[in-house]
Every structure is written in structure tokens, then in C-alpha cells.
């Protein structure tokens, strides 16, 4: 079920409208699980909309607890980035 929900969000994650992408990123957080995390991660590096960037960061942090040095480093890099 989670896999199909994540698949249904793919068009919105690639939409031209930033609000649609932000809503899709937030929905991934609500769905949860590895599929949702895997869908969120590749979108962050190329995302230009600030609302969507924030939703993606919140989603990744919610779905990948900051319990590993890699996860902490990822978040530190994001926080230190000038968007």
C-alpha cells in the first residue's frame, strides 16, 4: 500500500508548481517508510523552491533518524547551504 501511495505522488513531485511539490513532499512524510524516504532523497539536490526544500528536509529527518554520523552530516550540510 505504501509503495502505491508513493508511486501516486511521483507526478506531483515532478510538477512545475512548487506548492504541488511541497505538498507531495509532506505527503511522503505522512506515508512514511523506506519507499517514501527513497522518493524524497533524489529530489532535494535539484529542488529550487524554498517551501519544497523545507518539506523535503523535514520529511528526510522524520524518516531517517539522525542516529548515524552520515545523517547528521547530511543535515549539517543542508543547514549550512545558502538557498
Phi, psi and omega in degrees: 000316179298321181299317180290326177294317178296317179299322180294335181275346184306315178299322179289326177294334179257008183294156178284339181275121180299325180295322178294319179294319179297317179296321178294320179296320178292321179297324176301320179298320180290324179292313178074175177093172183294324180297318180294317178298314179298329178285326183283318188304313184289343182279334186298312185300332182256002182285135180248341181279125185297321179297319180291320177303314180298315180297321179294318178298313180299322179294312181297316180296322179292325185266345178230092181305145182280060182253359179239153177301326179295318180293319178296317179296319178301312181294319178299320178296320180294314182296325181279353182281143175264108182278000000 
